[in-house]
Every structure is written in structure tokens, then in C-alpha cells.
Amino acid sequence: MATSEGRSGELAATGPEVIGPEVVGPLDTPQDSGAPSQRGPLPGIACLVGGAAVFSLQDVVIKLMSGGGYPLSEVLTMRGIVACVPLAFLLHFGGGGLTAVFSPRWKRLTFRALLLLVSYTTYYLAIANLPLAVAVALFFAAPLFIVLLSGPMLGEKVRPAQVAAVIVGFVGVLVICFGPSLLESNGESGSAVDSLLKPAALLALASPLFYGLASVMARQLADQESGAVMASYQNLVFLAGAVVTAILTNLGTDLSSGFSDKSLVFLLRPWIMPGTLDFLMIASTGLIGACGSFLLTQAYRLAAASVVTPFEYVSILYGTLFGWWLWNEVPHPTTFAGIALIIGAGLYVLRGQDGH
């Protein structure tokens, strides 16, 4: 999930994916610290597309590990430890130094990091049990939540046309969740409701909601805290949450025994010793976050946000291709229809925010 979060240039997935899914809601883009490149938008677009590809690889690694017998807490712990290295570098050279972490706004920073912990955890649990393209597409409902939350939380005026776009986007979400079951059950709604109420589908819908809340908080903090500080809090909270989960799931019996749901098993299973290849793959997610974050940040420095942000939706294409290639996941035709509605609504919201 590749998202650009925070107008201060925050590295959303250095703390975990930049969505992922560190995907990020494509609305909330880093503010340019300088004028956009005079060489045209292509360098910025190339960086954005490359960053989205990098973060899609992170989703692939986590989905592979979920099917390989590893628990989510083990993956997040190893990634959080590795991510400390590039984060320390970012703090030293552009984030105000290590002392900047001791912020008087530490409570708000911690609360925002907790929201992101819930967002990314629910996303990663969802991709363990959903086709990758579906999970990524549902995460891109985040811009719609941001629009709804920006009014009551930031006092921003939300135009009726934007509300209509949000409604269209949520229709797209419902089409993705209900569509396949409705068609396959010949119109019997029970099967469709059952599919919507599966834990994985609910997790996939919860993720963009909590991401939207965190993104709105990022806007509130952007003028006071650097992106490196916010990402550092995010990484520390992720690491703490993973360690606590690991302790709880490694005491006594295997808590995942007796469950068949892949998301719950991914959350509750105990740690296992990884092989060399798996260890390198898990550890690579920390470096993936740093590399992807750099590419996304560069994208918004080299070109105007209104130009490059729509290309964040290429993450859905990557998710579709990787899912088809690695797991033979072929999205249902109604899934493509829902994706089109979400993308269309998101692009309209972006256009409205740019004042057109």
C-alpha cells in the first residue's frame, strides 16, 4: 500500500508502508519544500510510480509470510528494528536531530501513531485473507474518509459535490464487497451479507478509516513537527505493539489453534525461527519502507501534487498483477467495477481540493 501522508513530507511507511497498505491515502500529500522541477512532471511521476511499486513489494512479502507460517508480530518487530536505522539517519540530517523526538506534543504524536498502528495492522491482516487487489482497492477509500473527517476535525468546508463523490466511492466499496456474492448466489442477499461480514472484509474497511483519522491529525501537526519525527513515533509505537503482541501470543499454548480464519491465525500464531531467505525477506521490509518513502517524497518535490497524486492509484494495478502472478488471484468483474468507482471518486475529490 503506497501512500503519501502528511504535508510536512512525512514518510508514512518508514514507520511501516509508506499502505502500505506506509497505501497511503493519496489525498494527504507532502507539501513541497521548494518549487517543482522545471524539467516537467515526468521525473516526479516516475518517482511516484517507482515508489508505489516498491511498497507493493512490501505487501507481497507480508502476504507471503502470512502463508509461510509466520505471525504478524514477528514481521512487524523485525521490520521496526531495521527501520530504526534509516529513521535515525533522517532525524539527524533533516528532522531536527534525535532530541526532536522529545516533543512537547508527544501525547498527540503517540495517539496518531496508535491510529496508524490499528490502520496498518488491520490492512496486513486483511491481505492475509483477501486477494491483494481487493485489499489495496478498499484501502484507497481513505481519501473519502479524509474528506468526511476534514470538516468536523479541521473546520474545512466540504462542498456538496465532494459529498456526492464520497457516496459514489462508498458505492464502489459495496460493489467490491457484495458484487461477487450477489452474482454467484443468483441474487440471494444472505451470501453477500456473509461475505461482507467476514473479518477480512471488515478489517479492510477499518484500515482506511483509521488512516483517515491519522492523516487529518498529520495536517494538524504538520506545521509543528517534522515528517521524520512523526515517522519515528510511528515506528516506535509499531515496534512496541508488535513486541506486546508477541509476548501475549508466545505464552503457553498456541492461541491460533482452533481458528481457520487466515487473518486471525496470522495475528495469533506464535513465533517461529525463520530460514535465511525468509529472514532476509522480512528484514527487507524496513529498507523497502525507507526506499519507497524517499521516492514518494521526491515525487512531490519534483512535480506539483495535483499532477503526481493521481498516479498513486497505480498501486491497485500492481496489487492486481502481483496477486495474479503469485497467487492466481483473478479479480471478479464486479471488483473491477468497484475499483473504477473508487478511483473516479478519489480523482474527483483530488480535483476539488486543488480548487478546480
CSV table of C-alpha atoms in Angstrom, one decimal:
chain,number,residue,atom,x,y,z
A,1,MET,CA,0.0,0.0,0.0
A,2,ALA,CA,1.7,3.1,-1.1
A,3,THR,CA,0.5,6.3,0.4
A,4,SER,CA,2.0,9.8,0.9
A,5,GLU,CA,1.0,11.1,4.2
A,6,GLY,CA,1.4,14.5,5.8
A,7,ARG,CA,2.1,17.8,4.3
A,8,SER,CA,5.3,18.1,6.1
A,9,GLY,CA,6.7,15.4,3.9
A,10,GLU,CA,6.1,12.5,6.3
A,11,LEU,CA,7.4,9.1,5.4
A,12,ALA,CA,4.3,7.1,6.1
A,13,ALA,CA,5.8,3.7,5.5
A,14,THR,CA,9.1,4.2,7.0
A,15,GLY,CA,7.2,3.8,10.1
A,16,PRO,CA,5.7,1.0,8.5
A,17,GLU,CA,4.5,1.2,4.5
A,18,VAL,CA,4.8,4.3,3.5
A,19,ILE,CA,-0.1,1.1,2.6
A,20,GLY,CA,1.1,0.2,2.8
A,21,PRO,CA,-1.1,-0.8,2.7
A,22,GLU,CA,3.2,3.4,4.8
A,23,VAL,CA,-1.0,3.0,0.9
A,24,VAL,CA,-1.2,5.8,1.8
A,25,GLY,CA,-4.4,7.9,1.4
A,26,PRO,CA,-3.5,9.6,-1.8
A,27,LEU,CA,-5.1,12.8,-0.7
A,28,ASP,CA,-2.8,13.8,2.0
A,29,THR,CA,0.3,14.7,0.1
A,30,PRO,CA,3.6,16.2,1.3
A,31,GLN,CA,3.9,19.8,0.8
A,32,ASP,CA,6.8,20.8,-1.5
A,33,SER,CA,9.7,22.4,0.3
A,34,GLY,CA,10.7,24.1,-2.9
A,35,ALA,CA,9.5,24.9,-6.3
A,36,PRO,CA,8.5,22.0,-8.5
A,37,SER,CA,11.1,20.9,-11.0
A,38,GLN,CA,11.3,23.0,-14.2
A,39,ARG,CA,12.1,19.9,-16.2
A,40,GLY,CA,8.5,18.9,-16.4
A,41,PRO,CA,6.4,16.4,-14.5
A,42,LEU,CA,7.9,13.2,-15.8
A,43,PRO,CA,10.6,12.8,-13.1
A,44,GLY,CA,8.1,13.3,-10.4
A,45,ILE,CA,5.7,10.8,-12.0
A,46,ALA,CA,8.5,8.3,-12.4
A,47,CYS,CA,9.4,8.6,-8.7
A,48,LEU,CA,5.8,8.1,-7.7
A,49,VAL,CA,5.2,5.1,-9.9
A,50,GLY,CA,8.5,3.6,-8.7
A,51,GLY,CA,7.6,4.3,-5.0
A,52,ALA,CA,4.3,2.6,-5.4
A,53,ALA,CA,6.0,-0.4,-6.9
A,54,VAL,CA,8.4,-0.6,-4.0
A,55,PHE,CA,5.6,-0.6,-1.5
A,56,SER,CA,3.7,-3.2,-3.4
A,57,LEU,CA,6.6,-5.4,-2.9
A,58,GLN,CA,6.2,-4.9,0.8
A,59,ASP,CA,2.6,-6.1,0.6
A,60,VAL,CA,3.8,-9.1,-1.3
A,61,VAL,CA,6.4,-10.0,1.3
A,62,ILE,CA,3.9,-9.7,4.1
A,63,LYS,CA,1.3,-11.8,2.3
A,64,LEU,CA,3.9,-14.5,1.6
A,65,MET,CA,5.0,-14.5,5.2
A,66,SER,CA,1.3,-14.8,6.3
A,67,GLY,CA,1.1,-18.0,4.3
A,68,GLY,CA,4.5,-19.2,5.4
A,69,GLY,CA,3.7,-19.8,9.0
A,70,TYR,CA,5.0,-16.6,10.4
A,71,PRO,CA,2.9,-14.3,12.7
A,72,LEU,CA,2.4,-10.6,12.0
A,73,SER,CA,4.1,-9.6,15.3
A,74,GLU,CA,7.3,-11.3,14.1
A,75,VAL,CA,7.2,-9.5,10.8
A,76,LEU,CA,6.5,-6.1,12.3
A,77,THR,CA,9.1,-6.5,15.0
A,78,MET,CA,11.9,-7.3,12.6
A,79,ARG,CA,10.8,-4.5,10.2
A,80,GLY,CA,10.6,-2.0,13.0
A,81,ILE,CA,14.1,-2.8,14.2
A,82,VAL,CA,15.6,-2.5,10.7
A,83,ALA,CA,13.6,0.8,10.0
A,84,CYS,CA,15.3,2.4,13.1
A,85,VAL,CA,18.5,2.8,11.0
A,86,PRO,CA,17.1,4.9,8.1
A,87,LEU,CA,14.9,6.8,10.6
A,88,ALA,CA,17.9,7.8,12.7
A,89,PHE,CA,19.6,9.0,9.5
A,90,LEU,CA,16.6,11.1,8.5
A,91,LEU,CA,16.3,12.6,12.0
A,92,HIS,CA,20.0,13.5,12.1
A,93,PHE,CA,20.1,15.1,8.6
A,94,GLY,CA,16.7,16.7,8.2
A,95,GLY,CA,14.4,16.1,11.2
A,96,GLY,CA,15.9,18.3,13.9
A,97,GLY,CA,18.2,15.6,15.4
A,98,LEU,CA,17.4,12.8,17.9
A,99,THR,CA,16.4,15.4,20.5
A,100,ALA,CA,13.5,16.4,18.3
A,101,VAL,CA,11.7,13.2,19.4
A,102,PHE,CA,11.3,14.6,22.9
A,103,SER,CA,8.4,16.8,21.7
A,104,PRO,CA,6.0,18.7,23.9
A,105,ARG,CA,3.3,17.2,21.7
A,106,TRP,CA,4.3,13.6,22.4
A,107,LYS,CA,0.8,12.7,23.5
A,108,ARG,CA,-0.8,13.7,20.2
A,109,LEU,CA,2.1,12.1,18.2
A,110,THR,CA,1.7,8.9,20.1
A,111,PHE,CA,-2.1,8.9,19.7
A,112,ARG,CA,-1.7,9.4,16.0
A,113,ALA,CA,0.8,6.6,15.8
A,114,LEU,CA,-1.6,4.3,17.6
A,115,LEU,CA,-4.3,5.1,15.0
A,116,LEU,CA,-1.8,4.2,12.3
A,117,LEU,CA,-0.9,1.0,14.2
A,118,VAL,CA,-4.5,0.0,14.0
A,119,SER,CA,-4.8,1.0,10.4
A,120,TYR,CA,-1.7,-0.9,9.1
A,121,THR,CA,-2.4,-3.9,11.4
A,122,THR,CA,-5.9,-4.3,10.0
A,123,TYR,CA,-4.6,-3.9,6.5
A,124,TYR,CA,-1.9,-6.5,6.9
A,125,LEU,CA,-4.4,-8.9,8.5
A,126,ALA,CA,-6.8,-8.3,5.6
A,127,ILE,CA,-4.3,-9.1,2.9
A,128,ALA,CA,-3.6,-12.4,4.6
A,129,ASN,CA,-7.2,-13.4,3.7
A,130,LEU,CA,-8.2,-11.3,0.7
A,131,PRO,CA,-7.0,-11.1,-2.9
A,132,LEU,CA,-4.3,-8.4,-2.9
A,133,ALA,CA,-6.1,-6.2,-5.5
A,134,VAL,CA,-9.2,-6.2,-3.3
A,135,ALA,CA,-7.4,-5.2,-0.1
A,136,VAL,CA,-5.5,-2.4,-1.9
A,137,ALA,CA,-8.6,-1.1,-3.6
A,138,LEU,CA,-10.5,-1.0,-0.4
A,139,PHE,CA,-7.7,0.9,1.3
A,140,PHE,CA,-8.0,3.6,-1.3
A,141,ALA,CA,-11.3,4.6,0.3
A,142,ALA,CA,-9.0,6.5,2.7
A,143,PRO,CA,-9.3,9.8,0.7
A,144,LEU,CA,-13.1,9.6,1.1
A,145,PHE,CA,-12.8,9.2,4.8
A,146,ILE,CA,-10.4,12.1,4.9
A,147,VAL,CA,-12.9,14.4,3.1
A,148,LEU,CA,-15.6,13.4,5.6
A,149,LEU,CA,-13.3,14.0,8.6
A,150,SER,CA,-11.7,17.2,7.4
A,151,GLY,CA,-15.0,19.1,8.1
A,152,PRO,CA,-15.6,18.3,11.8
A,153,MET,CA,-11.9,18.0,12.7
A,154,LEU,CA,-10.2,20.7,10.7
A,155,GLY,CA,-13.1,23.1,10.0
A,156,GLU,CA,-12.7,22.7,6.3
A,157,LYS,CA,-15.7,23.4,4.0
A,158,VAL,CA,-16.8,20.2,2.2
A,159,ARG,CA,-18.8,21.0,-0.9
A,160,PRO,CA,-21.9,19.1,-1.9
A,161,ALA,CA,-20.2,17.7,-5.0
A,162,GLN,CA,-17.4,16.3,-2.8
A,163,VAL,CA,-20.0,14.6,-0.6
A,164,ALA,CA,-21.6,13.1,-3.7
A,165,ALA,CA,-18.1,11.8,-4.8
A,166,VAL,CA,-17.7,10.2,-1.4
A,167,ILE,CA,-21.1,8.5,-1.8
A,168,VAL,CA,-20.0,7.2,-5.2
A,169,GLY,CA,-16.8,5.9,-3.7
A,170,PHE,CA,-18.5,4.0,-1.0
A,171,VAL,CA,-20.9,2.5,-3.6
A,172,GLY,CA,-17.7,1.2,-5.2
A,173,VAL,CA,-16.7,-0.3,-1.8
A,174,LEU,CA,-20.0,-2.0,-1.6
A,175,VAL,CA,-19.8,-3.3,-5.2
A,176,ILE,CA,-16.4,-4.9,-4.3
A,177,CYS,CA,-17.8,-6.5,-1.2
A,178,PHE,CA,-21.2,-7.5,-2.3
A,179,GLY,CA,-20.9,-7.9,-6.1
A,180,PRO,CA,-19.3,-11.3,-6.5
A,181,SER,CA,-21.6,-13.0,-3.9
A,182,LEU,CA,-24.7,-11.4,-5.4
A,183,LEU,CA,-24.0,-12.7,-8.8
A,184,GLU,CA,-22.8,-16.1,-7.7
A,185,SER,CA,-25.8,-16.5,-5.4
A,186,ASN,CA,-28.3,-15.5,-8.1
A,187,GLY,CA,-29.5,-12.5,-6.1
A,188,GLU,CA,-29.7,-14.2,-2.7
A,189,SER,CA,-28.6,-11.5,-0.3
A,190,GLY,CA,-27.6,-13.8,2.5
A,191,SER,CA,-24.4,-14.9,0.9
A,192,ALA,CA,-23.5,-11.3,0.1
A,193,VAL,CA,-24.0,-10.2,3.6
A,194,ASP,CA,-22.0,-13.1,4.9
A,195,SER,CA,-19.1,-12.1,2.6
A,196,LEU,CA,-19.2,-8.5,3.8
A,197,LEU,CA,-19.2,-9.6,7.4
A,198,LYS,CA,-16.1,-11.8,7.1
A,199,PRO,CA,-13.4,-10.5,9.4
A,200,ALA,CA,-11.0,-9.8,6.5
A,201,ALA,CA,-13.6,-7.5,4.7
A,202,LEU,CA,-14.3,-5.6,7.9
A,203,LEU,CA,-10.6,-5.3,8.6
A,204,ALA,CA,-10.0,-3.9,5.1
A,205,LEU,CA,-12.8,-1.3,5.6
A,206,ALA,CA,-11.5,-0.4,9.1
A,207,SER,CA,-8.0,0.3,7.8
A,208,PRO,CA,-8.7,3.4,5.6
A,209,LEU,CA,-11.0,4.8,8.4
A,210,PHE,CA,-8.2,4.8,10.9
A,211,TYR,CA,-5.8,6.0,8.3
A,212,GLY,CA,-8.0,8.9,7.5
A,213,LEU,CA,-8.1,9.9,11.2
A,214,ALA,CA,-4.3,9.8,11.4
A,215,SER,CA,-4.0,11.8,8.1
A,216,VAL,CA,-6.2,14.6,9.5
A,217,MET,CA,-4.0,14.6,12.6
A,218,ALA,CA,-0.9,14.8,10.4
A,219,ARG,CA,-2.4,18.0,8.9
A,220,GLN,CA,-2.8,19.4,12.4
A,221,LEU,CA,0.7,18.6,13.4
A,222,ALA,CA,2.5,19.4,10.1
A,223,ASP,CA,3.4,23.0,10.9
A,224,GLN,CA,4.9,22.0,14.3
A,225,GLU,CA,6.6,18.6,13.7
A,226,SER,CA,8.9,17.3,11.0
A,227,GLY,CA,8.0,14.2,9.0
A,228,ALA,CA,10.9,12.4,10.4
A,229,VAL,CA,9.6,12.9,14.0
A,230,MET,CA,6.1,11.7,13.1
A,231,ALA,CA,7.5,8.7,11.3
A,232,SER,CA,9.8,7.9,14.3
A,233,TYR,CA,6.9,7.9,16.7
A,234,GLN,CA,5.0,5.7,14.3
A,235,ASN,CA,7.9,3.2,14.1
A,236,LEU,CA,8.4,3.2,17.9
A,237,VAL,CA,4.6,2.6,18.5
A,238,PHE,CA,4.6,-0.1,15.8
A,239,LEU,CA,7.6,-1.8,17.4
A,240,ALA,CA,6.0,-1.6,20.9
A,241,GLY,CA,2.7,-3.0,19.7
A,242,ALA,CA,4.5,-5.9,17.9
A,243,VAL,CA,6.5,-6.8,20.9
A,244,VAL,CA,3.5,-6.7,23.2
A,245,THR,CA,1.5,-8.9,20.8
A,246,ALA,CA,4.5,-11.3,20.5
A,247,ILE,CA,4.7,-11.7,24.3
A,248,LEU,CA,0.9,-12.4,24.5
A,249,THR,CA,1.0,-14.9,21.7
A,250,ASN,CA,4.1,-16.8,22.9
A,251,LEU,CA,3.0,-17.5,26.4
A,252,GLY,CA,1.8,-21.1,26.8
A,253,THR,CA,-0.4,-22.7,24.1
A,254,ASP,CA,-0.8,-21.7,20.5
A,255,LEU,CA,-3.6,-19.2,20.5
A,256,SER,CA,-4.2,-19.7,16.8
A,257,SER,CA,-5.1,-23.3,17.2
A,258,GLY,CA,-8.8,-23.9,16.6
A,259,PHE,CA,-9.2,-21.0,14.2
A,260,SER,CA,-9.5,-21.4,10.5
A,261,ASP,CA,-9.7,-17.7,9.5
A,262,LYS,CA,-6.4,-16.7,8.0
A,263,SER,CA,-6.4,-13.2,9.4
A,264,LEU,CA,-6.9,-14.4,13.0
A,265,VAL,CA,-4.2,-17.1,12.6
A,266,PHE,CA,-1.8,-14.5,11.2
A,267,LEU,CA,-2.4,-12.4,14.3
A,268,LEU,CA,-2.4,-15.1,17.0
A,269,ARG,CA,0.2,-17.7,15.9
A,270,PRO,CA,3.5,-17.9,17.9
A,271,TRP,CA,6.9,-17.0,16.5
A,272,ILE,CA,9.0,-19.5,14.6
A,273,MET,CA,12.7,-19.3,13.7
A,274,PRO,CA,12.9,-18.1,10.1
A,275,GLY,CA,15.2,-19.6,7.5
A,276,THR,CA,17.8,-17.4,5.9
A,277,LEU,CA,15.8,-16.4,2.9
A,278,ASP,CA,12.6,-15.6,4.9
A,279,PHE,CA,14.7,-13.6,7.4
A,280,LEU,CA,16.2,-11.5,4.6
A,281,MET,CA,12.7,-11.0,3.0
A,282,ILE,CA,11.2,-9.9,6.3
A,283,ALA,CA,14.1,-7.6,7.2
A,284,SER,CA,13.9,-6.1,3.7
A,285,THR,CA,10.6,-4.5,4.5
A,286,GLY,CA,12.3,-2.0,6.7
A,287,LEU,CA,14.6,-0.9,3.9
A,288,ILE,CA,11.7,-1.1,1.4
A,289,GLY,CA,9.9,1.5,3.6
A,290,ALA,CA,12.9,3.8,3.5
A,291,CYS,CA,13.4,3.5,-0.2
A,292,GLY,CA,9.7,3.9,-1.1
A,293,SER,CA,9.4,6.8,1.2
A,294,PHE,CA,12.3,8.6,-0.4
A,295,LEU,CA,10.8,8.0,-3.9
A,296,LEU,CA,7.4,9.3,-2.9
A,297,THR,CA,8.9,12.4,-1.2
A,298,GLN,CA,11.0,13.1,-4.3
A,299,ALA,CA,7.9,12.7,-6.4
A,300,TYR,CA,6.2,15.6,-4.6
A,301,ARG,CA,9.3,17.7,-4.7
A,302,LEU,CA,9.9,17.3,-8.4
A,303,ALA,CA,6.3,17.9,-9.6
A,304,ALA,CA,3.1,19.5,-8.4
A,305,ALA,CA,0.9,17.3,-6.1
A,306,SER,CA,-2.1,17.7,-8.4
A,307,VAL,CA,0.0,16.1,-11.2
A,308,VAL,CA,1.6,13.2,-9.4
A,309,THR,CA,-1.0,12.2,-6.7
A,310,PRO,CA,-3.5,10.5,-9.2
A,311,PHE,CA,-0.7,8.1,-10.1
A,312,GLU,CA,-0.8,6.6,-6.6
A,313,TYR,CA,-3.7,4.6,-7.9
A,314,VAL,CA,-1.2,2.6,-9.8
A,315,SER,CA,-0.8,0.6,-6.6
A,316,ILE,CA,-4.1,-1.1,-7.4
A,317,LEU,CA,-2.7,-2.2,-10.7
A,318,TYR,CA,0.4,-3.6,-9.0
A,319,GLY,CA,-1.7,-5.4,-6.5
A,320,THR,CA,-3.8,-6.9,-9.3
A,321,LEU,CA,-0.7,-8.1,-11.2
A,322,PHE,CA,1.2,-9.5,-8.2
A,323,GLY,CA,-2.0,-11.3,-7.0
A,324,TRP,CA,-2.5,-12.8,-10.4
A,325,TRP,CA,1.2,-13.8,-10.8
A,326,LEU,CA,1.9,-15.2,-7.4
A,327,TRP,CA,-1.4,-16.5,-6.1
A,328,ASN,CA,-3.5,-16.8,-9.3
A,329,GLU,CA,-6.0,-14.2,-7.9
A,330,VAL,CA,-8.2,-13.1,-10.8
A,331,PRO,CA,-10.5,-10.3,-9.6
A,332,HIS,CA,-14.2,-10.7,-10.3
A,333,PRO,CA,-15.6,-8.3,-13.0
A,334,THR,CA,-17.6,-6.6,-10.3
A,335,THR,CA,-14.4,-5.9,-8.4
A,336,PHE,CA,-13.1,-4.0,-11.4
A,337,ALA,CA,-16.3,-2.0,-11.5
A,338,GLY,CA,-15.9,-1.1,-7.8
A,339,ILE,CA,-12.3,-0.2,-8.3
A,340,ALA,CA,-13.3,2.2,-11.1
A,341,LEU,CA,-15.9,3.9,-8.9
A,342,ILE,CA,-13.4,4.3,-6.1
A,343,ILE,CA,-10.7,5.7,-8.4
A,344,GLY,CA,-13.2,8.0,-10.1
A,345,ALA,CA,-14.5,9.4,-6.8
A,346,GLY,CA,-10.9,9.8,-5.5
A,347,LEU,CA,-9.8,11.7,-8.5
A,348,TYR,CA,-12.8,14.0,-8.3
A,349,VAL,CA,-12.1,14.7,-4.7
A,350,LEU,CA,-8.4,15.5,-5.6
A,351,ARG,CA,-9.6,17.8,-8.3
A,352,GLY,CA,-11.9,19.6,-5.9
A,353,GLN,CA,-9.1,20.0,-3.3
A,354,ASP,CA,-7.0,21.7,-5.9
A,355,GLY,CA,-9.7,24.3,-6.3
A,356,HIS,CA,-10.7,23.4,-9.9
